[in-house]
XYZ file of C-alpha atoms in Angstrom:
768
model
C 31.054 36.511 35.205
C 33.530 35.204 32.614
C 32.953 35.096 28.824
C 31.593 31.545 28.815
C 29.037 32.484 31.482
C 28.085 35.397 29.266
C 27.261 32.961 26.438
C 25.101 30.844 28.760
C 23.329 33.910 30.123
C 22.636 35.087 26.601
C 21.214 31.671 25.748
C 18.897 31.835 28.785
C 17.760 35.288 27.754
C 17.074 34.105 24.208
C 15.072 31.187 25.592
C 12.893 33.552 27.588
C 12.329 35.782 24.578
C 11.322 32.765 22.525
C 8.286 32.159 24.734
C 6.381 35.217 23.545
C 2.778 34.113 22.988
C 0.512 34.626 20.051
C 3.015 34.182 17.230
C 3.595 31.187 14.969
C 6.585 29.963 12.987
C 7.266 32.412 10.175
C 5.945 35.358 12.128
C 8.365 34.501 14.903
C 11.279 34.347 12.475
C 10.849 37.770 10.910
C 8.597 39.577 13.357
C 9.295 43.178 14.088
C 7.344 43.036 17.305
C 9.331 40.294 19.037
C 13.058 40.938 19.048
C 15.861 38.403 19.055
C 13.815 35.216 19.314
C 15.866 31.981 19.173
C 14.594 31.210 15.673
C 15.503 34.691 14.446
C 18.956 34.423 16.042
C 19.499 31.123 14.220
C 18.530 32.695 10.899
C 20.783 35.688 11.560
C 23.674 33.334 12.255
C 23.107 31.604 8.913
C 22.883 34.961 7.123
C 26.128 36.104 8.752
C 27.884 32.879 7.715
C 26.562 33.291 4.168
C 27.779 36.904 4.067
C 31.306 35.614 4.706
C 31.051 33.751 1.377
C 29.522 36.707 -0.481
C 25.932 35.448 -0.282
C 23.211 38.058 0.140
C 20.434 36.406 2.160
C 17.210 37.830 3.555
C 15.135 36.519 6.457
C 11.956 37.212 4.470
C 13.073 34.735 1.804
C 12.962 31.902 4.315
C 9.917 29.634 4.537
C 9.599 27.503 7.645
C 8.577 23.870 7.683
C 5.232 23.193 9.402
C 5.592 22.340 13.066
C 9.152 23.630 13.465
C 9.507 26.109 16.310
C 13.002 26.880 15.055
C 14.487 25.962 11.660
C 16.333 22.650 11.660
C 19.732 22.181 9.970
C 18.029 20.267 7.145
C 15.542 23.098 6.566
C 18.303 25.690 6.605
C 20.407 23.616 4.201
C 17.457 23.386 1.801
C 16.983 27.151 1.918
C 20.669 27.854 1.354
C 20.902 25.423 -1.545
C 17.983 27.250 -3.181
C 19.843 30.543 -2.720
C 22.908 29.373 -4.635
C 25.019 28.022 -1.765
C 26.258 24.576 -0.814
C 25.137 23.759 2.722
C 25.117 20.627 4.805
C 23.854 19.966 8.307
C 25.619 17.343 10.340
C 26.151 16.089 13.899
C 29.708 16.250 15.167
C 31.578 15.488 18.361
C 33.589 18.002 20.362
C 36.919 16.306 19.572
C 36.361 16.930 15.859
C 34.868 20.388 16.295
C 37.796 21.717 18.304
C 40.197 20.750 15.499
C 38.456 22.962 12.914
C 41.050 25.683 13.144
C 40.992 28.680 10.766
C 37.860 27.367 9.053
C 35.087 29.587 7.632
C 32.324 30.515 10.097
C 30.384 27.452 11.247
C 26.841 27.719 12.585
C 26.441 25.887 15.913
C 22.867 24.919 16.806
C 21.776 25.450 20.418
C 19.125 23.445 22.218
C 16.882 26.472 22.782
C 16.515 26.960 19.012
C 19.092 29.736 18.675
C 22.627 29.487 17.295
C 26.063 31.067 17.302
C 28.943 31.406 14.884
C 32.133 29.482 15.520
C 34.936 31.591 14.047
C 37.992 29.740 15.330
C 39.209 26.851 17.497
C 42.269 26.057 19.568
C 42.706 22.332 20.167
C 45.717 22.982 22.418
C 43.691 25.065 24.868
C 40.509 23.034 24.337
C 38.340 26.042 23.424
C 36.409 27.351 20.463
C 35.600 30.984 19.714
C 31.936 31.955 19.316
C 30.406 35.126 17.968
C 26.904 36.381 18.760
C 25.105 36.782 15.379
C 22.976 39.619 16.781
C 25.930 41.609 18.109
C 28.046 44.178 16.325
C 30.778 42.608 14.200
C 33.337 44.750 15.993
C 32.709 42.887 19.244
C 35.327 40.228 19.998
C 34.339 36.523 19.931
C 33.843 34.573 23.168
C 36.040 31.527 24.053
C 34.023 28.514 25.249
C 35.284 25.153 26.469
C 33.667 21.735 26.135
C 31.926 21.756 29.519
C 30.295 25.135 28.985
C 29.298 24.406 25.403
C 27.767 21.027 26.251
C 25.135 22.800 28.378
C 23.650 24.633 25.395
C 24.937 22.929 22.204
C 22.790 20.252 20.545
C 25.751 18.734 18.696
C 24.484 19.906 15.281
C 26.378 22.254 12.998
C 25.723 23.799 9.587
C 28.539 24.054 7.043
C 28.169 26.671 4.298
C 30.141 27.564 1.214
C 29.413 29.361 -2.033
C 28.800 27.167 -5.046
C 31.710 27.646 -7.409
C 30.255 25.939 -10.434
C 27.119 26.927 -12.286
C 24.000 26.769 -10.183
C 21.876 23.718 -10.930
C 18.829 25.911 -11.362
C 20.595 27.789 -14.191
C 22.491 24.886 -15.762
C 21.211 23.859 -19.224
C 18.713 21.001 -19.184
C 20.421 18.334 -21.261
C 21.776 14.816 -20.979
C 24.809 16.022 -19.053
C 22.532 17.732 -16.512
C 20.456 14.586 -16.087
C 23.607 12.477 -15.789
C 24.850 14.745 -12.989
C 21.514 14.322 -11.225
C 21.970 10.548 -11.342
C 25.649 10.592 -10.389
C 24.889 12.586 -7.252
C 23.537 9.340 -5.809
C 27.042 7.887 -5.582
C 26.394 5.780 -2.518
C 23.306 4.105 -3.974
C 25.036 3.567 -7.310
C 28.002 1.992 -5.540
C 25.785 -0.405 -3.595
C 23.809 -1.332 -6.718
C 27.031 -1.901 -8.661
C 28.452 -4.205 -5.994
C 25.226 -6.183 -5.717
C 24.984 -6.490 -9.517
C 28.542 -7.758 -9.785
C 27.904 -10.296 -7.029
C 24.678 -11.463 -8.692
C 26.463 -11.785 -12.028
C 29.080 -14.027 -10.457
C 26.415 -16.113 -8.707
C 24.575 -16.606 -12.007
C 27.548 -18.508 -13.393
C 27.399 -21.285 -10.814
C 23.997 -22.874 -11.684
C 25.018 -23.534 -15.320
C 28.366 -24.847 -14.084
C 26.504 -27.145 -11.713
C 24.273 -28.389 -14.533
C 27.326 -29.016 -16.704
C 28.905 -31.058 -13.903
C 25.671 -32.972 -13.365
C 25.548 -33.960 -17.022
C 29.240 -34.678 -17.490
C 29.996 -36.324 -14.152
C 26.874 -37.317 -12.241
C 24.831 -38.777 -15.075
C 27.725 -40.424 -16.857
C 29.318 -41.812 -13.670
C 26.096 -42.428 -11.673
C 27.605 -40.577 -8.670
C 24.898 -39.899 -6.047
C 27.342 -38.268 -3.611
C 28.408 -35.733 -6.214
C 24.752 -34.955 -6.973
C 23.989 -34.281 -3.291
C 27.015 -32.002 -2.966
C 26.126 -30.056 -6.102
C 22.485 -29.765 -4.992
C 23.528 -28.323 -1.605
C 25.790 -25.782 -3.289
C 23.048 -24.788 -5.761
C 20.490 -24.330 -2.960
C 22.851 -22.185 -0.922
C 23.795 -19.996 -3.889
C 20.133 -19.683 -4.897
C 19.271 -18.397 -1.422
C 21.988 -15.751 -1.607
C 20.857 -14.806 -5.106
C 17.263 -14.309 -3.920
C 18.351 -12.124 -1.003
C 20.722 -10.063 -3.133
C 18.103 -9.635 -5.859
C 15.620 -8.323 -3.303
C 18.204 -5.923 -1.928
C 19.175 -4.666 -5.374
C 15.533 -4.065 -6.316
C 15.039 -2.122 -3.085
C 18.143 -0.020 -3.724
C 17.095 0.591 -7.325
C 13.630 1.669 -6.195
C 15.106 4.134 -3.695
C 17.513 5.471 -6.318
C 14.861 6.013 -8.985
C 12.482 7.607 -6.467
C 15.138 10.065 -5.268
C 16.094 10.945 -8.842
C 12.450 11.436 -9.752
C 11.879 13.744 -6.766
C 15.023 15.766 -7.473
C 14.172 16.220 -11.160
C 10.606 17.273 -10.318
C 11.787 19.846 -7.760
C 14.396 21.326 -10.069
C 12.027 21.530 -13.023
C 9.374 23.376 -11.022
C 11.977 25.746 -9.566
C 13.305 26.426 -13.066
C 9.778 27.081 -14.336
C 9.128 29.567 -11.513
C 12.434 31.314 -12.259
C 11.417 32.124 -15.847
C 10.503 35.793 -16.364
C 6.900 36.882 -16.700
C 7.547 38.151 -20.214
C 8.159 34.597 -21.433
C 4.833 33.334 -20.077
C 3.041 36.258 -21.698
C 4.486 35.374 -25.106
C 3.759 31.622 -24.995
C 0.628 29.531 -24.727
C 0.267 28.045 -21.258
C -0.827 24.669 -22.616
C 2.167 24.562 -24.957
C 4.530 25.324 -22.081
C 3.023 22.583 -19.911
C 3.124 20.036 -22.733
C 6.781 20.709 -23.459
C 7.840 20.664 -19.828
C 6.027 17.388 -19.201
C 8.091 15.809 -21.992
C 10.994 15.685 -19.542
C 9.218 12.857 -17.730
C 9.679 10.651 -20.785
C 13.383 11.201 -20.324
C 13.001 10.454 -16.627
C 11.220 7.190 -17.402
C 13.986 6.266 -19.841
C 16.776 6.964 -17.349
C 15.132 5.203 -14.432
C 13.631 2.411 -16.562
C 15.236 1.057 -19.728
C 18.605 2.719 -19.160
C 18.830 1.557 -15.549
C 17.859 -2.034 -16.336
C 20.288 -2.196 -19.265
C 23.026 -0.705 -17.082
C 22.461 -3.423 -14.502
C 22.371 -6.131 -17.167
C 25.740 -4.957 -18.443
C 27.351 -6.335 -15.303
C 26.001 -9.740 -16.263
C 27.501 -9.249 -19.706
C 30.907 -8.300 -18.327
C 31.053 -11.321 -16.028
C 29.283 -13.961 -18.115
C 30.626 -13.176 -21.606
C 34.195 -14.329 -20.822
C 32.744 -17.559 -19.444
C 30.832 -18.076 -22.702
C 34.079 -17.716 -24.638
C 35.518 -20.336 -22.272
C 32.659 -22.716 -23.081
C 32.706 -22.094 -26.855
C 34.435 -19.202 -28.553
C 32.643 -19.983 -31.824
C 29.160 -19.684 -30.333
C 30.181 -16.637 -28.280
C 31.459 -14.777 -31.332
C 28.252 -15.603 -33.181
C 26.208 -14.127 -30.313
C 28.262 -10.906 -30.222
C 28.229 -10.495 -34.011
C 24.466 -10.970 -34.242
C 23.837 -8.406 -31.483
C 26.153 -5.982 -33.323
C 24.097 -6.408 -36.514
C 20.946 -5.579 -34.552
C 22.581 -2.370 -33.294
C 23.668 -1.453 -36.840
C 20.136 -1.826 -38.222
C 18.697 0.324 -35.437
C 21.396 2.990 -35.936
C 20.500 3.253 -39.642
C 16.863 4.040 -38.786
C 17.639 6.462 -35.949
C 17.660 9.688 -37.969
C 14.416 9.184 -39.973
C 12.552 7.905 -36.910
C 13.809 10.835 -34.833
C 12.745 13.390 -37.445
C 9.180 12.082 -37.602
C 8.990 11.608 -33.834
C 9.843 15.299 -33.345
C 6.784 16.226 -35.400
C 4.691 13.871 -33.263
C 5.844 15.553 -30.052
C 5.051 18.982 -31.490
C 1.575 17.838 -32.552
C 0.900 16.431 -29.078
C 1.991 19.718 -27.471
C -0.384 21.675 -29.724
C -3.236 19.309 -28.870
C -2.483 19.732 -25.142
C -2.635 23.489 -25.662
C -6.158 23.174 -27.074
C -7.193 21.096 -24.061
C -5.739 23.636 -21.616
C -7.338 26.625 -23.345
C -10.723 24.918 -23.415
C -10.642 24.054 -19.717
C -9.263 27.469 -18.716
C -11.892 29.274 -20.776
C -14.768 26.869 -20.170
C -17.022 29.695 -18.940
C -16.623 31.517 -22.258
C -17.054 28.266 -24.182
C -20.327 27.518 -22.411
C -21.811 31.021 -22.430
C -21.079 31.571 -26.158
C -21.952 27.971 -27.163
C -18.487 27.416 -28.602
C -18.514 23.650 -28.048
C -18.752 22.800 -31.770
C -15.836 25.101 -32.637
C -13.669 23.688 -29.862
C -14.588 20.132 -30.878
C -13.595 20.918 -34.453
C -10.256 22.323 -33.298
C -9.671 19.300 -31.043
C -10.541 16.899 -33.881
C -8.097 18.670 -36.188
C -5.265 18.511 -33.648
C -6.076 14.889 -32.841
C -5.959 14.035 -36.547
C -2.461 15.539 -36.737
C -1.358 13.493 -33.719
C -2.826 10.294 -35.140
C -1.228 10.889 -38.537
C 2.245 11.410 -37.102
C 1.836 8.599 -34.600
C 0.934 6.268 -37.459
C 3.969 7.460 -39.416
C 6.252 6.866 -36.428
C 4.798 3.414 -35.869
C 5.199 2.419 -39.499
C 8.789 3.538 -39.856
C 9.689 2.068 -36.452
C 8.152 -1.227 -37.551
C 10.889 -1.726 -40.153
C 13.879 -2.045 -37.787
C 11.768 -4.246 -35.502
C 10.945 -6.568 -38.392
C 14.524 -6.648 -39.703
C 16.017 -7.416 -36.291
C 13.503 -10.119 -35.400
C 15.284 -12.903 -37.387
C 18.564 -11.954 -35.722
C 16.981 -12.131 -32.258
C 15.506 -15.523 -33.149
C 18.928 -16.698 -34.239
C 20.423 -15.653 -30.872
C 17.700 -17.446 -28.916
C 17.291 -20.538 -31.090
C 19.719 -20.771 -33.985
C 22.926 -20.597 -31.944
C 21.787 -23.577 -29.888
C 21.182 -25.570 -33.078
C 24.641 -24.622 -34.321
C 26.070 -25.712 -30.976
C 24.275 -29.056 -31.236
C 25.713 -29.526 -34.723
C 29.212 -28.796 -33.415
C 28.710 -31.233 -30.525
C 27.647 -33.984 -32.941
C 30.347 -33.400 -35.530
C 33.238 -32.517 -33.245
C 32.806 -33.386 -29.577
C 36.071 -31.693 -28.712
C 34.691 -28.323 -29.811
C 31.820 -28.257 -27.319
C 30.565 -30.971 -24.994
C 26.971 -31.786 -24.125
C 27.256 -30.274 -20.637
C 28.940 -27.147 -21.992
C 26.188 -26.801 -24.605
C 23.478 -26.939 -21.926
C 25.395 -24.404 -19.826
C 25.717 -22.170 -22.880
C 21.958 -22.444 -23.433
C 21.328 -21.292 -19.862
C 23.788 -18.376 -20.013
C 23.372 -17.390 -23.657
C 20.006 -15.713 -23.049
C 21.466 -13.700 -20.154
C 24.195 -12.389 -22.451
C 22.010 -11.835 -25.491
C 19.462 -9.747 -23.532
C 21.961 -6.999 -22.542
C 23.429 -6.928 -26.049
C 19.999 -6.543 -27.611
C 19.087 -4.065 -24.851
C 22.050 -1.861 -25.741
C 20.941 -1.906 -29.345
C 17.380 -1.032 -28.313
C 18.697 1.930 -26.333
C 19.668 3.516 -29.620
C 16.050 3.232 -30.706
C 14.796 4.834 -27.466
C 17.407 7.556 -27.810
C 15.332 9.181 -30.573
C 12.356 9.645 -28.301
C 14.505 10.756 -25.394
C 16.509 13.284 -27.436
C 13.386 14.810 -28.940
C 11.599 14.992 -25.588
C 14.651 16.565 -23.972
C 14.857 19.162 -26.730
C 11.182 20.051 -26.250
C 11.597 20.468 -22.498
C 14.823 22.400 -22.999
C 13.108 24.846 -25.358
C 11.182 26.058 -22.294
C 13.441 25.322 -19.350
C 16.639 26.635 -20.951
C 15.211 30.120 -21.391
C 17.072 32.873 -19.474
C 15.877 32.940 -15.874
C 15.625 35.589 -13.177
C 17.634 33.511 -10.724
C 20.480 36.006 -10.374
C 18.116 38.941 -9.932
C 16.027 36.948 -7.441
C 18.968 35.917 -5.251
C 21.463 38.761 -5.614
C 21.377 42.526 -5.352
C 20.782 45.192 -2.748
C 18.012 44.995 -0.151
C 17.518 48.603 0.955
C 14.600 49.587 3.191
C 11.774 50.706 0.907
C 10.166 54.092 1.673
C 8.529 54.799 -1.683
C 10.367 57.757 -3.273
C 10.437 57.313 -7.070
C 12.303 59.025 -9.879
C 12.274 58.372 -13.626
C 15.040 60.044 -15.616
C 15.033 59.731 -19.433
C 13.593 56.213 -19.258
C 13.162 54.488 -22.632
C 11.723 51.023 -23.141
C 10.807 48.935 -26.163
C 9.009 45.581 -25.982
C 10.835 42.632 -27.620
C 9.906 42.374 -31.299
C 8.482 45.888 -31.434
C 9.946 48.828 -33.342
C 8.011 51.497 -31.440
C 9.080 52.714 -28.035
C 6.562 51.989 -25.285
C 8.257 54.651 -23.131
C 10.104 57.569 -24.690
C 12.278 59.793 -22.472
C 9.942 59.518 -19.483
C 11.041 61.708 -16.588
C 9.247 62.549 -13.339
C 9.871 62.304 -9.609
C 7.704 61.555 -6.575
C 8.506 61.959 -2.877
C 7.599 59.082 -0.564
C 3.947 59.010 0.474
C 2.630 60.546 -2.771
C -0.600 59.332 -4.361
C -0.029 59.393 -8.137
C -2.697 58.829 -10.765
C -1.665 57.524 -14.192
C -3.986 58.397 -17.084
C -3.829 58.346 -20.843
C -5.318 56.679 -23.860
C -4.838 52.946 -24.471
C -1.247 52.187 -25.427
C 0.121 55.394 -23.959
C 2.536 53.542 -21.615
C 0.687 53.552 -18.283
C 0.915 49.808 -17.609
C 4.484 49.752 -18.931
C 5.517 52.087 -16.105
C 3.983 49.751 -13.526
C 5.653 46.731 -15.145
C 9.061 48.352 -14.850
C 8.373 49.202 -11.212
C 7.607 45.522 -10.553
C 10.846 44.426 -12.216
C 9.000 42.486 -14.923
C 11.559 43.831 -17.386
C 14.934 45.378 -16.618
C 16.010 46.057 -20.196
C 15.119 49.745 -20.087
C 17.408 52.667 -20.798
C 17.844 55.622 -18.504
C 17.536 55.750 -14.744
C 14.661 54.424 -12.660
C 15.381 54.875 -8.965
C 13.538 53.788 -5.857
C 14.635 55.732 -2.770
C 17.726 56.802 -4.679
C 18.763 53.249 -5.648
C 18.672 52.082 -9.264
C 15.895 49.540 -9.566
C 18.165 47.116 -11.422
C 20.487 46.978 -8.421
C 17.726 45.918 -6.006
C 17.153 42.230 -5.257
C 14.079 41.260 -7.259
C 12.505 39.158 -4.500
C 13.027 41.969 -1.994
C 11.530 44.482 -4.439
C 8.405 42.452 -5.165
C 7.832 41.637 -1.525
C 8.037 45.341 -0.757
C 5.328 46.142 -3.321
C 1.580 45.717 -3.118
C 0.101 45.083 -6.561
C -3.591 44.900 -7.479
C -4.531 44.209 -11.094
C -7.768 44.480 -13.034
C -8.320 40.729 -13.031
C -6.749 39.174 -9.952
C -6.280 35.454 -9.507
C -7.365 33.811 -6.269
C -6.162 30.312 -5.438
C -8.407 27.471 -4.391
C -8.451 27.633 -0.614
C -9.879 29.646 2.231
C -10.231 33.413 2.288
C -7.654 33.511 5.052
C -5.152 31.525 2.978
C -5.635 33.811 -0.018
C -5.176 37.006 1.957
C -2.059 35.597 3.655
C -0.688 34.063 0.429
C 3.088 34.278 0.474
C 3.032 35.164 4.181
C 1.771 31.910 5.755
C 3.200 32.792 9.152
C 1.012 35.843 9.696
C -1.731 35.532 12.291
C -5.486 35.884 11.891
C -5.191 39.346 13.460
C -2.952 40.413 10.572
C -5.467 38.988 8.077
C -8.392 40.788 9.724
C -6.464 44.066 9.819
C -5.711 43.866 6.078
C -9.318 42.913 5.260
C -10.627 45.849 7.292
C -8.297 48.281 5.531
C -9.402 46.942 2.124
C -13.101 47.184 3.004
C -13.533 43.417 2.784
C -14.307 42.726 6.436
C -17.998 43.559 6.173
C -18.789 40.925 3.519
C -16.412 38.301 4.956
C -18.151 38.400 8.341
C -21.506 37.814 6.633
C -20.272 34.561 5.103
C -21.227 31.387 7.050
C -17.620 30.308 7.592
C -16.116 33.802 7.714
C -12.406 33.798 6.969
C -12.473 29.998 6.592
C -14.868 30.211 3.632
C -13.578 28.087 0.774
C -12.998 29.852 -2.560
C -13.668 27.623 -5.539
C -11.533 27.518 -8.661
C -12.130 30.647 -10.706
C -13.641 32.376 -7.636
C -17.114 31.402 -8.838
C -18.688 31.583 -5.378
C -17.844 35.259 -4.752
C -18.620 38.401 -6.740
C -16.155 40.433 -8.766
C -16.158 43.245 -6.233
C -15.518 40.828 -3.386
C -12.669 39.211 -5.296
C -11.116 42.618 -5.944
C -11.298 43.626 -2.293
C -9.689 40.334 -1.270
C -6.883 41.048 -3.750
C -6.382 44.483 -2.191
C -6.272 42.902 1.282
C -3.683 40.417 0.011
C -1.561 43.309 -1.254
C -1.923 45.248 2.012
C -1.146 42.466 4.477
C 2.629 42.966 4.226
C 2.195 46.733 4.819
C 4.009 47.763 1.607
C 5.382 51.279 1.310
C 4.674 51.279 -2.431
C 1.337 50.122 -3.874
C 0.350 49.760 -7.520
C -3.317 49.629 -8.535
C -3.466 48.867 -12.260
C -7.081 49.307 -13.409
C -8.118 47.779 -10.093
C -11.662 49.213 -10.254
C -12.399 49.242 -13.993
C -14.215 45.878 -13.983
C -16.340 46.607 -10.900
C -19.956 47.596 -10.648
C -20.622 51.165 -9.421
C -21.360 50.078 -5.844
C -18.196 47.967 -5.560
C -16.140 50.689 -7.239
C -17.438 53.228 -4.758
C -16.494 50.966 -1.836
C -12.980 50.373 -3.163
C -12.428 54.011 -4.117
C -13.564 55.138 -0.688
C -10.835 53.039 0.881
C -8.026 54.181 -1.414
C -7.332 57.383 0.489
C -7.306 55.479 3.767
C -4.968 52.855 2.268
C -2.658 55.531 0.904
C -1.730 57.005 4.266
C 1.976 56.499 4.875
C 2.656 54.850 1.528
C 3.265 55.753 -2.104
C 0.313 54.844 -4.345
C 0.472 54.429 -8.137
C -3.096 54.249 -9.455
C -3.737 53.470 -13.125
C -7.303 54.133 -14.171
C -9.325 55.122 -17.226
C -11.961 56.622 -14.932
C -10.621 60.063 -14.117
C -13.253 60.618 -11.443
C -11.447 58.082 -9.222
C -8.197 60.085 -9.454
C -9.493 63.525 -8.535
C -8.107 63.338 -4.994
C -4.619 62.169 -6.041
C -1.703 64.392 -5.052
C -0.374 64.255 -8.613
C -1.806 62.981 -11.906
C 0.600 61.923 -14.657
C -0.796 62.202 -18.200
C 0.816 59.861 -20.761
C 0.555 60.185 -24.536
C 2.336 57.878 -27.035
C 4.889 56.795 -24.429
C 5.764 60.348 -23.383
C 4.884 62.439 -20.362
C 2.319 64.963 -21.573
C 1.910 66.688 -18.199
C 1.882 66.104 -14.458
C 0.007 68.036 -11.811
C -3.149 68.176 -9.714
C -6.620 67.644 -11.152
C -7.477 71.355 -11.179
C -4.147 72.343 -12.739
C -4.440 69.738 -15.496
C -7.977 70.840 -16.384
C -6.630 74.333 -16.955
C -3.412 73.656 -18.891
C -3.467 70.076 -20.317
C -5.632 69.691 -23.418
C -5.335 65.876 -23.407
C -6.511 65.586 -19.817
C -9.294 68.106 -20.373
C -10.512 66.197 -23.435
C -10.532 62.902 -21.528
C -12.389 64.546 -18.651
C -15.012 66.060 -20.943
C -15.547 62.716 -22.713
C -16.242 60.945 -19.425
C -18.366 63.703 -17.889
C -20.548 64.820 -20.802
C -23.669 63.575 -19.078
C -22.773 65.500 -15.929
C -22.171 68.710 -17.896
C -25.440 68.187 -19.786
C -27.391 67.745 -16.563
C -25.685 70.843 -15.186
C -26.700 72.904 -18.238
C -30.281 71.652 -18.071
C -30.416 72.465 -14.384
C -29.101 75.970 -14.994
C -31.595 76.516 -17.824
C -34.477 75.327 -15.645
C -33.363 77.618 -12.873
C -33.240 80.575 -15.302
C -36.731 79.779 -16.545
C -38.035 79.698 -13.001
C -36.441 83.060 -12.230
C -37.931 84.556 -15.382
C -41.382 83.203 -14.530
C -41.214 84.640 -11.046
C -40.104 87.970 -12.453
C -43.035 88.064 -14.897
C -45.463 87.259 -12.085
C -44.155 90.164 -10.093
């Protein structure tokens, strides 16, 4: 068997492996149970090609498109572009492929859903060199000719390179960014430009025809000339209608694509912001500011686009107007310039007041969001009057500033109105005067033609002036959106860094951390170490630094001092997405999305099967109540989880954390809000969940931490002590005091029981 036959045999083997039953898309891609499936081979080929360009990619970061048995070139390109690369899928013929000599690795897509890496080509010999993405890099590539390759190759390839300029997701949101978004549609812009120029030229002919009709047909009573002109006008009108339809269609496609691209980038940017930012800002304020970008979008795809298209008419028609009458043309241009000057004078004061209006609207939106988000509290505490009063106050601010904006904006509108009237009406009267007093200056036919074309020229000139007025609103809206979207993101940490296998060994060495704006250290020289598989309890008074430790472990903040290592690797060197996917986190108040129980448990892992969901639910102790529900795992969870109890919600959150089988789990006050029965159920499962994984359990209830391997006592950001429950009771005064506070009733019952027992013994002794 030669090397080419080896490639075909490998493809057949991959095809057989791809038929393993019982797995769906994402599970097939990253499954540990089914090795070397075609889809996984294709992903490995892409990862290997990305590694050539210095890109660190992970299979677990990939999300498949519904219905795809193997990722398509378009899906892979989307994923790579999100990871900071430039990728493009395309179909190519063999004669072009074989000429790609000494090019970077190219991913060749095979018909069975797998892929290979093309590392070189020799057009003289008619072969390309392929490398198996699943094989060791030391293995030599395989030469394949056209006949052999045609049996397995689909004709699709994926080209990858590292983006050299600043990533779009990190680029500042400003006018330049929006302009780049528009200019990316070069083909559509080119077609629209050509159609606009053609339409502008066609618009000259009807006025010319009218001028000829007046000057030649009417004066000379020439019927033949009239018929000829009418035929020409009809033909040009038909072409103008067709071209206008085509330009509107192209413009619609362009604006829709720009709108989609802006929306996708804005949401990606919002998701890339760190958690600390969201904790410091009001959610309603953030939403209100981000939504201001759509005013800019409407401006760019509306007024700006229409004015841009009208400018072609201006460029083509204005010289013709000077040909008809330079006097009237100069009057039109001068009047439009005066309109622009008036608007420019009012730009600064209007912009200043409009900024206050935008801020007032954002604050009002924040009140609306808080009221809806906290409607249960509003209703139960009868806070409707207070919320109404707050809403009325914010609405009054909005109305006041809106009235101020309207009044000051009314002045330039009023001052420019006479000038606009002069362009539309006065210039024609001046032209009539010139035609009566000096026929050589402008003829009757030329005057009528000027009347027909003058409005087409005046509209773009006035439109350009009006753009200055809209620029206030756009600039202010862009600044509001930028105040949120231009915050530092986690993009680099989410896409770069090491991806070591997580086992769960932790070590803190002289870790110090201070929250932004605070002068007191939340953690002060914290040092401790845990081997993998340890169950650690974190206790201490409020504000002692327990939750801060868990936040650092989750990568919420990386601005700490000292050394925090996971399996011997500094946490700041680990890819943030890889880290968070390797953790299981359960909080005191967990959020469940609207959807089925199955969807919530498998959130973030949509490819996992129902067996995986059931296994996680069983481990979390949630299976027993899920099976009692009428629809079982397909039961719909309403917004706010109102149709399930708090204990049920908490167990579903634990199942969601367990489904990816994390080697490190964090339970931050996961049982503090539960009733005793639910707490007992969850606590009973903790030991079972902790087998084979490191558990960090934060709890104020020390009774739930008695069975932990180690208990870490925090006090004012420092480590007070660490040890087992029995050891801490003996040597740690802080832990002993906390234990006595929580178990006074137990000690009291114990003393009463002992006293009663003594009395009984004494009574028996007296009787004897």
